[in-house]
């Protein structure tokens, strides 16, 4: 077979982000120089984004198995068995680089992409979550980015009709030049109707459905695999444009076709578009694919093979159908007014062969393209162990209740209502607990449609912990996700991870990655909380400044009776508040030190997955037994902040006891892990059960009134606290107009 | 009570409305694809929320041109009850079954949250199961819920008792706090809030339920 040749030089390989060694390997694999289309295909398939070349060997260390795992990492999304013949399918994915360059479309297409990953596998998406990190609030770009990202997430999710039920938002100067937009989708499918991407059956038709292919998003994957510098905004043409209406039609059409037996394999066209979808389908099936690019529906005329293969136009899918089912499938897509085209066939050659205008324009062996992709063992150095903070060095600078007021108004702890009120969190009419603590909880709770069971879901990470101590930070992110699901009354089942880091070619950054993986691994193992899907986003650096290491964790758990799901808002006055878990007053890397002393260099709190498991299992039993009326996990801001959040949400005050065995600031604001604050009318029973389980537990106060007090003094009204909590974002964003 | 729900490409509250109708009436409604030109024999037609045709043009404007809409208008003329929620309300104003128009929210942002409403009975079966002047809480989720009509129309709506739902704390800039209106015959209701999301105690408050109960009583 003769392949059309073009003038490809080693310089062009460098422009495509390939190293000279990588280019040499391409020459060896092809036994000839590639043409431009082939160079483009290698460059995107071997980009960090698609090949995981710096992270692969480390990701392998994460636990991925449990009896309830149906599909772990390696497919479009992870799949877990949730009983009654149903499966939950979920994944989190980053759209960081595009969202910084063009926040509305970057975030919107992030949502669109993760939705496709989930419904590609046969699931109806039932919920979206978003983990967002922005730069310092006063950075000149921050407000523009917040406004654009939030509008983009809402614009896509609201239209497509999947509720946005939760997430998290942090602000930190380390994200000034690289924001993080991590989007998570959870879907539901019949456990015996999961769709995979492995192509099979030589001669079977390869079918393209969805939107037409345009010139947008070319080199998106390559852009996401490099640092930013001056002029990054000029990369705007590499950002795709989303069309949620078409995505909605695509969901309905695909699910309608999936109800038949027409589909052998299906794969969405995400990063690297038609290239990665066709290569992955062929590779997973151990076969070849032949495509005639003249049949690809194009938005504009005169598109080259290179452009068609590298376009990242949105809302497109590639399928292998059973022979003879083309017409039935076409009728469904025509009903939904979507493009449908047979563009090729499965072969037994093991090659990806592309034709255009009658000529072969690319011919690459699929196996080596995937297997021989670079797999680097990057040098790494451990993050030096940080020093412990001594509470005595950081006395309260003001009355405790004034410090609380300041912390509640601080960027990370302030209410995010300005954000989530731009999302439809209720569409599909199964949301039992959405975003925010007034009507939501530590985790979002979404009913499994037509049943009395529910899924709980959350996203978590404390990036400042991860920078000070990557291993503790990685473990804490997993533990907090597990704890948040538990606090909602769910049994935690599995996680998806979104690993956001700087430039892996720097040993210190690679060391952060390695440390975080180590911490996650230990926590996942002890908590029986396997990783079933994930995504890695590296090179989050601008002008050499890296982001905080941010291994964002998306957790999913199961609630057997939706009537038993738990929320943090106080329900009744006169109840006893009980603190579950051990309190040592660990102030290192706390929000208290960050906000009042500008310090986040100390060692974060230790994480004991065994204690997490023991304490959390007790709390879940208390919830199921109906022994508690409100539960909140303790995290950023510690005990005092958690109590304030419960009180504000429930519009019921409380008095908190102050013990004399700890400095006041350590008691109130320490961030020791594995802790929950619960409200109960049966403190004796709670205490007895805790003692039997070997879990530290003590009464720490009572609910009632319309203020928070400490040993009856230091009163601060709930109205004052609510005003502080709700002021930050509206005031920040009002300045943007 | 026999009912149907119209489904446009981009409708996304069609299933929610069908689920609520099935819960209250005990019978699942028929789902009618927008390309149909005739409707089944029903007592109630639901026009659901969502983003019909993506709402890339003025909201509801394309759906108003859908093949099924002449049949909806004709049925409404015969007195068949029509309930338009959110995008459905927008569609009903576009085909002229209800006066006025829904403009972009005053703050130009999508608003998704629970809000307080005042209900006026005024002899409509849509509100017959509510106490008159009662205050209820329903979710809203829209980008274009800012009700606008000329003063003459607004005076007529108020004078004839056609404003069924009013915002207590106006979230979107609607004229005279209007959240939902009926036609003079009180057989067609359009409203921006989502009563179909507030019928199931497993999910929270059920202030939307009386709307369906009232219809059930009138039409069964």
CSV table of C-alpha atoms in Angstrom, one decimal, chain A residues 124 155 158-162 242-246 248-249 334-337 418 420-432 439 447 449 562 565 737, chain B residues 7-16 19 33-35 50-56 107 109-114 137 139-141 194 196-197 200 202-203:
chain,number,residue,atom,x,y,z
A,124,UNK,CA,-28.3,7.8,31.7
A,155,UNK,CA,-25.2,26.8,30.3
A,158,UNK,CA,-28.9,23.2,32.6
A,159,UNK,CA,-29.7,22.8,29.0
A,160,UNK,CA,-28.8,19.2,28.7
A,161,UNK,CA,-31.1,18.5,31.7
A,162,UNK,CA,-28.7,16.8,34.1
A,242,UNK,CA,-20.2,23.3,23.0
A,243,UNK,CA,-23.7,22.7,21.9
A,244,UNK,CA,-25.7,21.2,24.8
A,245,UNK,CA,-28.9,20.9,22.7
A,246,UNK,CA,-27.1,18.5,20.4
A,248,UNK,CA,-29.2,16.2,24.8
A,249,UNK,CA,-30.3,14.7,21.5
A,334,UNK,CA,-32.7,10.9,11.9
A,335,UNK,CA,-35.6,11.1,14.3
A,336,UNK,CA,-33.3,13.1,16.6
A,337,UNK,CA,-32.1,15.1,13.7
A,418,UNK,CA,-23.7,32.6,44.1
A,420,UNK,CA,-24.7,26.9,42.6
A,421,UNK,CA,-27.8,29.0,42.3
A,422,UNK,CA,-26.8,29.4,38.6
A,423,UNK,CA,-27.2,25.6,38.2
A,424,UNK,CA,-30.3,23.6,37.9
A,425,UNK,CA,-29.8,21.1,40.8
A,426,UNK,CA,-33.3,19.7,40.7
A,427,UNK,CA,-34.0,18.7,37.1
A,428,UNK,CA,-34.9,15.0,36.7
A,429,UNK,CA,-36.8,15.4,40.0
A,430,UNK,CA,-34.7,12.9,42.0
A,431,UNK,CA,-32.4,15.3,44.0
A,432,UNK,CA,-33.0,14.8,47.7
A,439,UNK,CA,-31.0,22.2,51.8
A,447,UNK,CA,-32.6,9.0,44.3
A,449,UNK,CA,-35.3,6.8,39.8
A,562,UNK,CA,-33.6,7.5,51.0
A,565,UNK,CA,-30.3,10.1,54.4
A,737,UNK,CA,-19.9,44.2,36.7
B,7,UNK,CA,-42.0,16.3,24.0
B,8,UNK,CA,-39.8,18.7,21.9
B,9,UNK,CA,-36.2,18.0,21.0
B,10,UNK,CA,-34.5,19.6,24.1
B,11,UNK,CA,-37.4,19.2,26.5
B,12,UNK,CA,-35.8,18.0,29.7
B,13,UNK,CA,-38.6,18.1,32.3
B,14,UNK,CA,-40.9,15.9,30.3
B,15,UNK,CA,-40.1,12.8,32.4
B,16,UNK,CA,-40.4,14.9,35.6
B,19,UNK,CA,-43.6,11.1,36.9
B,33,UNK,CA,-43.5,13.6,20.1
B,34,UNK,CA,-43.5,17.1,18.6
B,35,UNK,CA,-43.9,15.9,15.0
B,50,UNK,CA,-36.4,22.3,29.2
B,51,UNK,CA,-34.6,24.0,26.4
B,52,UNK,CA,-36.8,23.2,23.3
B,53,UNK,CA,-34.6,23.3,20.2
B,54,UNK,CA,-31.8,24.5,22.5
B,55,UNK,CA,-33.6,27.9,23.0
B,56,UNK,CA,-30.9,29.4,20.9
B,107,UNK,CA,-29.6,40.0,36.6
B,109,UNK,CA,-28.1,35.0,35.2
B,110,UNK,CA,-29.8,31.6,35.3
B,111,UNK,CA,-31.5,31.2,38.7
B,112,UNK,CA,-31.9,27.8,40.3
B,113,UNK,CA,-33.3,27.8,43.8
B,114,UNK,CA,-36.5,27.5,45.9
B,137,UNK,CA,-42.4,27.3,48.2
B,139,UNK,CA,-38.2,25.5,42.9
B,140,UNK,CA,-37.4,27.8,40.0
B,141,UNK,CA,-34.8,27.1,37.3
B,194,UNK,CA,-41.8,23.8,38.8
B,196,UNK,CA,-43.8,18.9,39.3
B,197,UNK,CA,-40.5,18.9,41.3
B,200,UNK,CA,-42.8,13.6,46.4
B,202,UNK,CA,-39.1,11.6,49.8
B,203,UNK,CA,-37.4,14.6,48.2
